[in-house]
Coordinates of N, CA, C and O in Angstrom, one line a residue:
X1 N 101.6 90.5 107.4 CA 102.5 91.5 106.8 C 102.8 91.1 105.4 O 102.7 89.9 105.0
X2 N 103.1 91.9 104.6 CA 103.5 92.1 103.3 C 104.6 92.5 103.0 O 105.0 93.5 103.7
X3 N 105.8 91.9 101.8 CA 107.1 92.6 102.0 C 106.7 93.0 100.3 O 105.9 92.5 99.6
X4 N 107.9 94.4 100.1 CA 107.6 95.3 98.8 C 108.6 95.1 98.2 O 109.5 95.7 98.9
X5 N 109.1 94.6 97.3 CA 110.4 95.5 96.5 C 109.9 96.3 95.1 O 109.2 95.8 94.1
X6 N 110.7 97.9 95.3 CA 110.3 98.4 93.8 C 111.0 98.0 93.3 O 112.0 97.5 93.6
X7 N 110.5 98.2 91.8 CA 111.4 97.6 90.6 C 112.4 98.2 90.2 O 112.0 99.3 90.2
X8 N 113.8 98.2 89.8 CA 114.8 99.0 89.5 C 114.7 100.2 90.2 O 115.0 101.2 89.5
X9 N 114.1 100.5 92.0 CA 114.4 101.4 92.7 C 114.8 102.6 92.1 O 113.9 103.3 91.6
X10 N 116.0 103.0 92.0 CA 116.4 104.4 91.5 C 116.1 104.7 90.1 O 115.7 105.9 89.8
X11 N 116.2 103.8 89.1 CA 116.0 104.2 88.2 C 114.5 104.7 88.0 O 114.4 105.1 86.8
X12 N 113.3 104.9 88.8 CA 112.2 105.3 88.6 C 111.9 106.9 89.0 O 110.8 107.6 88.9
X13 N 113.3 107.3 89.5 CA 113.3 108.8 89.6 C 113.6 109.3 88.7 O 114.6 108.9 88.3
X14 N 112.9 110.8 87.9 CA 113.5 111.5 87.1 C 114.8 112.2 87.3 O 114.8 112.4 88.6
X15 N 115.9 112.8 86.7 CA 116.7 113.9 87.1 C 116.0 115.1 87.0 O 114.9 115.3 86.4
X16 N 116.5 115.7 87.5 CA 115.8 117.5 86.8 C 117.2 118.1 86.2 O 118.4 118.2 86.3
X17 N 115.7 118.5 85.2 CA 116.5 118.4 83.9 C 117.9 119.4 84.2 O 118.9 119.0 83.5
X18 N 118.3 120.2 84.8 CA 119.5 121.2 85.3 C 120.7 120.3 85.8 O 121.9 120.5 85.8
X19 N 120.0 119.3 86.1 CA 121.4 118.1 86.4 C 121.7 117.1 85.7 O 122.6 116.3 86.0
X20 N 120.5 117.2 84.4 CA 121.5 115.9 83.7 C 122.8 115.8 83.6 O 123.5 114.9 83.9
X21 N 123.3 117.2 82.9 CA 124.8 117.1 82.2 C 125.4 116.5 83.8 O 125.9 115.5 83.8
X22 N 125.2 117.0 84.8 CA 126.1 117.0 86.4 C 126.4 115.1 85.7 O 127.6 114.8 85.9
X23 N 125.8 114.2 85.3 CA 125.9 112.7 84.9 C 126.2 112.3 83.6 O 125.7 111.3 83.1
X24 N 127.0 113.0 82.9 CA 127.4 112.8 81.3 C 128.4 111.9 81.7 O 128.7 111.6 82.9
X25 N 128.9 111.4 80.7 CA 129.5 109.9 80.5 C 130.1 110.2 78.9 O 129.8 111.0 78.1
X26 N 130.7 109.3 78.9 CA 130.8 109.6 77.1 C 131.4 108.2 77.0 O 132.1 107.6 77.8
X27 N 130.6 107.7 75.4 CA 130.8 106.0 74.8 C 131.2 106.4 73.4 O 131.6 107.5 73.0
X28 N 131.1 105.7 72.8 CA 131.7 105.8 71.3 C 131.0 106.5 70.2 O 131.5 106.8 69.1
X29 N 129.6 106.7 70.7 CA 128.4 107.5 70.1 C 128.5 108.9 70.1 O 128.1 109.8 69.3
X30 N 129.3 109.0 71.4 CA 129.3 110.6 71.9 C 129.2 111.1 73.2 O 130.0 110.5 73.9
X31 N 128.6 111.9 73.9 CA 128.2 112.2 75.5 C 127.1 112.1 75.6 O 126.5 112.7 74.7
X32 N 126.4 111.5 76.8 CA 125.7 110.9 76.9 C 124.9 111.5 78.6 O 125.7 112.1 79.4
X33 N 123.4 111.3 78.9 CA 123.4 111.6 80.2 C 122.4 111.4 80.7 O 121.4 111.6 80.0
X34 N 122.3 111.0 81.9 CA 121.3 110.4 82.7 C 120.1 111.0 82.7 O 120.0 112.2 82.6
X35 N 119.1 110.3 82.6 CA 117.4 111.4 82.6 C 117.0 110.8 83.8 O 116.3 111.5 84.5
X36 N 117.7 109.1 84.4 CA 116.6 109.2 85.5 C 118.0 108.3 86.4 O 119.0 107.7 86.1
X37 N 117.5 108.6 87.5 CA 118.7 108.5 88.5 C 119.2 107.6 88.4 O 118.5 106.5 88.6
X38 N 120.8 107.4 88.1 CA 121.6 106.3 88.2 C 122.1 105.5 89.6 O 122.1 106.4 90.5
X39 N 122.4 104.4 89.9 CA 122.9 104.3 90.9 C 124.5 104.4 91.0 O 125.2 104.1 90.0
X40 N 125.0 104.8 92.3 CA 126.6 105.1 92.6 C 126.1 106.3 92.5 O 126.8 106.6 91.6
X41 N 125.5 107.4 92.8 CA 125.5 109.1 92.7 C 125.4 108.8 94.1 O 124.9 107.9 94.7
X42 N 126.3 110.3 94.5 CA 126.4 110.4 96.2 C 124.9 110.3 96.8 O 124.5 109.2 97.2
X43 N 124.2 111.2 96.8 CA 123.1 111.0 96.9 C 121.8 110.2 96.9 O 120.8 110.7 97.6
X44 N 121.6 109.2 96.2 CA 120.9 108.8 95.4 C 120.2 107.8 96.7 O 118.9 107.8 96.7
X45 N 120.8 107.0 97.6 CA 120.2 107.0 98.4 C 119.3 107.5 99.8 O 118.5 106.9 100.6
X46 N 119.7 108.5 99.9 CA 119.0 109.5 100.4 C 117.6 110.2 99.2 O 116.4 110.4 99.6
X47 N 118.1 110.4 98.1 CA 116.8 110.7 97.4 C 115.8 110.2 97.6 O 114.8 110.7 98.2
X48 N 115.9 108.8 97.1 CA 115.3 107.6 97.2 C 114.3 107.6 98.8 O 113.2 107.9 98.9
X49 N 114.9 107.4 99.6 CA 114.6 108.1 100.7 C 113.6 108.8 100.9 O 112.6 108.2 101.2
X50 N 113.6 110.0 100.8 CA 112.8 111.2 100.9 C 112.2 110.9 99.9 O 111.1 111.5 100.0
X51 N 112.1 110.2 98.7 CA 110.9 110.0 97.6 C 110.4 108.8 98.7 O 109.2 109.0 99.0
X52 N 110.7 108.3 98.9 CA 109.6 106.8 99.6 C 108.7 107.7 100.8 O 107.5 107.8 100.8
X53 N 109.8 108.5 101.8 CA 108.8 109.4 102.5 C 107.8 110.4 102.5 O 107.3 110.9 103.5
X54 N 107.7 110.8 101.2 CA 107.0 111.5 100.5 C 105.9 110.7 100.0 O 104.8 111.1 100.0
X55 N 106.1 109.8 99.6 CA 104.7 108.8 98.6 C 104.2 108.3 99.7 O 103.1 108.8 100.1
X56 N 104.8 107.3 100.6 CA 104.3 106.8 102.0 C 103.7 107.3 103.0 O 102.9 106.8 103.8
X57 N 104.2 108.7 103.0 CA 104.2 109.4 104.2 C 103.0 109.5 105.4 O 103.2 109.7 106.6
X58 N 102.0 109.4 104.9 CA 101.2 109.3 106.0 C 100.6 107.6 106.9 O 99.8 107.2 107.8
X59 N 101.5 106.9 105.9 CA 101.3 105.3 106.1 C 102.6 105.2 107.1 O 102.5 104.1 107.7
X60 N 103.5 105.7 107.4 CA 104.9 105.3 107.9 C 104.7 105.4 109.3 O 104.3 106.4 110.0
X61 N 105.1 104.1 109.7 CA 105.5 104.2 110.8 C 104.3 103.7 111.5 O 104.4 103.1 112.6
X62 N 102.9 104.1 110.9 CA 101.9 103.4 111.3 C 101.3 102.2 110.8 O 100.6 101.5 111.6
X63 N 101.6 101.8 109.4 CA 101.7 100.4 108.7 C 102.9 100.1 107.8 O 103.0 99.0 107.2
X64 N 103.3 100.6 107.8 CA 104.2 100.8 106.9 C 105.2 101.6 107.0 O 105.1 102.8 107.1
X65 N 107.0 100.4 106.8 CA 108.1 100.4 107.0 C 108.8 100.5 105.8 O 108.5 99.7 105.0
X66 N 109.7 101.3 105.5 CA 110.5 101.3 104.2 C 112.0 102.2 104.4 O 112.2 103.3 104.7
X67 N 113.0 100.8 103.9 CA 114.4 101.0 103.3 C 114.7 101.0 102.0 O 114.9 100.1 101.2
X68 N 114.9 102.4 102.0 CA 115.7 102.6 100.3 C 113.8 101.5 99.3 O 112.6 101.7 99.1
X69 N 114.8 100.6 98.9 CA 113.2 100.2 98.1 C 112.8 99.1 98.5 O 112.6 98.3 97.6
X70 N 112.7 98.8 99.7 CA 112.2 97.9 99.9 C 111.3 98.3 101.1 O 111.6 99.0 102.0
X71 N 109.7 97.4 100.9 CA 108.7 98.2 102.3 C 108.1 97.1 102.6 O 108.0 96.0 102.0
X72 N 107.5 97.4 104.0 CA 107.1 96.4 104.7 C 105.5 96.9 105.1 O 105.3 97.8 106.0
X73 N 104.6 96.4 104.6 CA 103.4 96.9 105.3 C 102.7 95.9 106.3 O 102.3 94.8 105.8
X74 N 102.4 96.1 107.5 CA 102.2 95.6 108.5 C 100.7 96.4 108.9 O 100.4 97.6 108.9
X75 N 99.9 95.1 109.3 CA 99.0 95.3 109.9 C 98.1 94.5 111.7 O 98.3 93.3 111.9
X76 N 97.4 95.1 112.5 CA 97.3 94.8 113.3 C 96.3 93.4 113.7 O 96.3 92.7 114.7
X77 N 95.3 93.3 112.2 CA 94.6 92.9 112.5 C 94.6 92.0 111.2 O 95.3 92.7 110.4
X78 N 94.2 90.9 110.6 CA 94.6 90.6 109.0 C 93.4 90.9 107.9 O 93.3 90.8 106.7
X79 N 92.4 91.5 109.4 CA 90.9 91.9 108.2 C 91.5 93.0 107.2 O 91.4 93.0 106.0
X80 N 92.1 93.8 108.1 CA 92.3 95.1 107.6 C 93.5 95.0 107.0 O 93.5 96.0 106.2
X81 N 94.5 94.5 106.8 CA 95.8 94.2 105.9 C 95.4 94.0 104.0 O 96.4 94.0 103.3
X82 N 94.4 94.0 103.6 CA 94.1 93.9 101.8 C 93.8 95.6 102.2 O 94.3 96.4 101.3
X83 N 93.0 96.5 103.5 CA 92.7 97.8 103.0 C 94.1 98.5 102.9 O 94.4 99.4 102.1
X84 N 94.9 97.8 104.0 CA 96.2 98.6 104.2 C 97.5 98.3 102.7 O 98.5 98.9 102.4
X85 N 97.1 97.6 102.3 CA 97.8 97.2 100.9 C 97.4 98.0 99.6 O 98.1 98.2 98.6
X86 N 95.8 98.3 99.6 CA 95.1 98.8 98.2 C 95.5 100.5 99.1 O 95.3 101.4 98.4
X87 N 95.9 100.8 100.1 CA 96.1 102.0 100.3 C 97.7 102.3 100.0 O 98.1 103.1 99.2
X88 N 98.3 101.7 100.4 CA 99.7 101.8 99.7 C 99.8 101.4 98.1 O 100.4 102.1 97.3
X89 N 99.4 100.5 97.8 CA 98.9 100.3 95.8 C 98.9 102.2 95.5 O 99.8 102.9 95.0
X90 N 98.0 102.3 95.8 CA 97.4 103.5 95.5 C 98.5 104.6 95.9 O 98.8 105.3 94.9
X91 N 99.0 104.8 96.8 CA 100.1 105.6 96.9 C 101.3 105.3 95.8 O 102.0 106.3 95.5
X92 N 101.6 104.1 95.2 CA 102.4 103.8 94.7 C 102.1 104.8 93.7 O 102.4 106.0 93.5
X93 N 101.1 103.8 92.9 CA 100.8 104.2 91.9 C 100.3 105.7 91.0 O 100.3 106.1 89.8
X94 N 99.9 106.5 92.7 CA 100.2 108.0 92.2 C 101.3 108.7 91.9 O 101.3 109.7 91.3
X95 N 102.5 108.0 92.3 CA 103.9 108.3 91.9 C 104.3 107.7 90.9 O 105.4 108.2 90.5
X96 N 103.8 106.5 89.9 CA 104.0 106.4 89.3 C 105.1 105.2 89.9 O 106.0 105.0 89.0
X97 N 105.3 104.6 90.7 CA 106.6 103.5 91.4 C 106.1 102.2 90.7 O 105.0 101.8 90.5
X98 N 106.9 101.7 90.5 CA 106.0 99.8 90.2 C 107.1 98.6 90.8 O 108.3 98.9 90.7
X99 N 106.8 97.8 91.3 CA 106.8 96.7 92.4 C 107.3 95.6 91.3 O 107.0 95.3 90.2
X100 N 108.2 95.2 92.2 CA 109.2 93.9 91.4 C 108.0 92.1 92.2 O 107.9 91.4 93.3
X101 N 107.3 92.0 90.9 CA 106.5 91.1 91.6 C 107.1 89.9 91.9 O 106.5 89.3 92.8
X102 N 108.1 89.4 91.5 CA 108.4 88.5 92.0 C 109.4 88.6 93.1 O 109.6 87.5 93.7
X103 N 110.0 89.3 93.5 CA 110.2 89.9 94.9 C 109.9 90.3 95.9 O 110.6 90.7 96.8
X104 N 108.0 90.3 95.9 CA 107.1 90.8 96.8 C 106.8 89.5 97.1 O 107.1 88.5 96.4
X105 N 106.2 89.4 98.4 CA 106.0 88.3 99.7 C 104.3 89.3 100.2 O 104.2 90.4 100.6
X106 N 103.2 88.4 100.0 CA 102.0 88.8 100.8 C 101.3 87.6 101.4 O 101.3 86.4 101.2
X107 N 100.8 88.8 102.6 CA 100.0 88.0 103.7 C 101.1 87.3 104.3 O 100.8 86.2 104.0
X108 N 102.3 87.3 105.1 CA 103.3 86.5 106.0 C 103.4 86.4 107.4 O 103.0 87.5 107.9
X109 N 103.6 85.7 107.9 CA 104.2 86.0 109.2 C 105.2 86.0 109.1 O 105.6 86.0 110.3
X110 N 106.1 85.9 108.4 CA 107.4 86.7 108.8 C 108.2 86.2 107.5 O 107.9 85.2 106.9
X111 N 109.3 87.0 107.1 CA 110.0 87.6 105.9 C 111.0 87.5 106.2 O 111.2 87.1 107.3
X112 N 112.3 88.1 105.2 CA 113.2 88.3 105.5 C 113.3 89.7 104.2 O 113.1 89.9 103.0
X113 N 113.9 90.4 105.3 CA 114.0 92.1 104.8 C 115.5 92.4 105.5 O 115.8 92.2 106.7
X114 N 116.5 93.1 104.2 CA 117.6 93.2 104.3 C 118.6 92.1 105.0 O 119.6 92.6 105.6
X115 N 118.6 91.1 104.9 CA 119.1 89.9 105.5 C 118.6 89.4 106.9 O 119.0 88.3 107.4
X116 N 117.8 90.1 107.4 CA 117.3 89.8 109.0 C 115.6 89.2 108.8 O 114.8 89.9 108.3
X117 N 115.3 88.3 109.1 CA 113.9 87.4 109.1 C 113.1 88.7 110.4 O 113.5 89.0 111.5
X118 N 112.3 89.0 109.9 CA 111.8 90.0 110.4 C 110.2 89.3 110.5 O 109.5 89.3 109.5
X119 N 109.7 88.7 111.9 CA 108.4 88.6 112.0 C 107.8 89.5 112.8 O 108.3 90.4 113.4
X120 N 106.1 89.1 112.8 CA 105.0 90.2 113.3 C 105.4 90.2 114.3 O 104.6 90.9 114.9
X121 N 106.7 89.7 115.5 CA 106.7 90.0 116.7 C 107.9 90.9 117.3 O 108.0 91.5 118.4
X122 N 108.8 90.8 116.3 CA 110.1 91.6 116.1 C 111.5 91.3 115.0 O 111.2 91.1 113.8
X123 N 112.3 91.4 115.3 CA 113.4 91.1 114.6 C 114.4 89.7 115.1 O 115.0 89.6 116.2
X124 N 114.5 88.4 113.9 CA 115.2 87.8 114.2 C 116.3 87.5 113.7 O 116.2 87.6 112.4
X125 N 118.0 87.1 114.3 CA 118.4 86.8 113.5 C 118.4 85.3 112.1 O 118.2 84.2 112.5
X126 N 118.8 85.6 110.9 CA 118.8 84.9 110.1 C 120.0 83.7 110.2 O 121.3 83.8 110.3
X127 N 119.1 82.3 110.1 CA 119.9 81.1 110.7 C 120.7 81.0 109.6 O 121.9 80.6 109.8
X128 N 120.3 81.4 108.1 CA 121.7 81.1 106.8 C 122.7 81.9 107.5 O 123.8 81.3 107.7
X129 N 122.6 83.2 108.1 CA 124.0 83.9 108.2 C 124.2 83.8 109.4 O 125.0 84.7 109.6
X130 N 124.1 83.3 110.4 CA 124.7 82.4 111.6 C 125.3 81.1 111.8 O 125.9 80.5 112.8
X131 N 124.9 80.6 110.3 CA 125.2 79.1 110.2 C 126.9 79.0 110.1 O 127.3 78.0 110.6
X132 N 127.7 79.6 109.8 CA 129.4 79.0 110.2 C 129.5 79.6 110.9 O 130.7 79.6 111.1
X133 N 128.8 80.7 112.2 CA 129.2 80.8 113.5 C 128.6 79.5 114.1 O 129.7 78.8 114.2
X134 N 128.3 79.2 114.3 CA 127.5 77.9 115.5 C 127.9 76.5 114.4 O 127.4 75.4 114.8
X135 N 128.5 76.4 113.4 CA 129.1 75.1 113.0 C 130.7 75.2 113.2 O 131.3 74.2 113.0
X136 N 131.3 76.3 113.6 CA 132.3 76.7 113.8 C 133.5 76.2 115.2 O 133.4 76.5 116.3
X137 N 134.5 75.4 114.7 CA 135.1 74.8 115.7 C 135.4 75.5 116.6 O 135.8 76.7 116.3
X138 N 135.4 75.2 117.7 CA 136.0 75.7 119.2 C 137.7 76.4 118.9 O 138.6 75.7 118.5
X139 N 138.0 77.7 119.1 CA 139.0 77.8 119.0 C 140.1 76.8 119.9 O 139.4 76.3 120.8
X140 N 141.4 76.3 120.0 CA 142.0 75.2 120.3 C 143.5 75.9 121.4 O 144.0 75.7 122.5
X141 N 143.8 76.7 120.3 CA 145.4 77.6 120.9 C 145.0 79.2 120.9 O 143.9 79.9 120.8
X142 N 146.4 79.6 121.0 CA 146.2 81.2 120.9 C 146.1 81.4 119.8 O 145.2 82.2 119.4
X143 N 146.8 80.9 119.0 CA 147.0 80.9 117.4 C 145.5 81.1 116.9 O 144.9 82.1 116.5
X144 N 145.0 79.8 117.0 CA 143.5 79.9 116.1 C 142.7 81.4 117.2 O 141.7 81.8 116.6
X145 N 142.9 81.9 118.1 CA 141.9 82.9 118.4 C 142.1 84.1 118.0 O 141.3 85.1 118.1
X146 N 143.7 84.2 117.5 CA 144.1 85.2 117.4 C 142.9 85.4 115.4 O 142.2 86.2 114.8
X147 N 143.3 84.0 115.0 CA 143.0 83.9 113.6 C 141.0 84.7 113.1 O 140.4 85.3 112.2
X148 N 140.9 83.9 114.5 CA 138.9 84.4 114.7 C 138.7 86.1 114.8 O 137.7 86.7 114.4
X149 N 139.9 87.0 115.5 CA 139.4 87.8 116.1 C 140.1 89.0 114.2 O 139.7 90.0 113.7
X150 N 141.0 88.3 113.9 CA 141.4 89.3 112.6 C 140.2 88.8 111.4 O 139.9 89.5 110.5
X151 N 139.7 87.2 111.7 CA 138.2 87.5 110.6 C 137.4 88.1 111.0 O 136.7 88.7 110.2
X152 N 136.8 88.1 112.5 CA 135.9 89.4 112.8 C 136.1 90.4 112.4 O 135.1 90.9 111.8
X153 N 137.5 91.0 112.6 CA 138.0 92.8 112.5 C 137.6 92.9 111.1 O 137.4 94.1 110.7
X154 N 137.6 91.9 110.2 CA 137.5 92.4 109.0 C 136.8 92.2 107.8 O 137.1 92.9 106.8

């Protein structure tokens, strides 16, 4: 398996052009406005979204996994994982997307995607973010459980 990150994700979408002003801003220069998608717009992860399932689209789900901008191409066999990579290359690159190379991971058994170590056999959790649950003292009174159950809630 291979993990993807695009490079500055949103910003690789254009606006159309009828929505720039919808993102004007104004600085000391004057008003100002987005040409290609900023992040914080309601939408923008959902865009993002439906652009990944649109470039990917016939790879998804059959090799290839993707959140917001980050993708996972998975293969069954490791002969065929360099075809299954120059075929997503090539999807990228008809959209014009480009890959944060130093945040890409090839050829793995197993990764970590969105905080969860994700190998070719399923999903595990990650031991950094379980480490102060399991080094974590035994609660003692009511007091300290009550103290566990308001850091959970929150």
């Amino acid at each position: 398996m291979s993990l993807l990150d695009c490079f500055s994700g949103y910003h690789q979408i254009w606006m159309k052009w009828e929505d720039e002003e919808k993102t004007s801003f104004t600085t000391p220069f004057g008003t100002c406005c987005f040409v290609r998608m900023p992040e914080g717009l309601k939408n923008t992860g959902q865009s993002f979204s439906r652009m990944s399932s649109t470039v990917l689209g016939p790879q998804l789900r059959r090799n290839v996994f993707a959140y917001v901008d980050d993708i996972v191409v998975t293969s069954t066999e490791r002969k065929n994982h360099v075809a299954d990579l120059a075929l997503t290359f090539a999807n990228l690159r008809q959209a014009n997307l480009s890959l944060n190379l130093e945040k890409c991971v090839f050829g793995v058994d197993k990764g970590k995607v969105l905080g969860c170590l994700v190998p070719t056999k399923g999903i595990e959790t990650n031991p950094d973010k379980v480490k102060a649950l399991r080094n974590m003292e035994e609660p003692q009174s009511m007091r300290d459980v009550q103290k566990l159950t308001d850091r959970i809630a929150t």
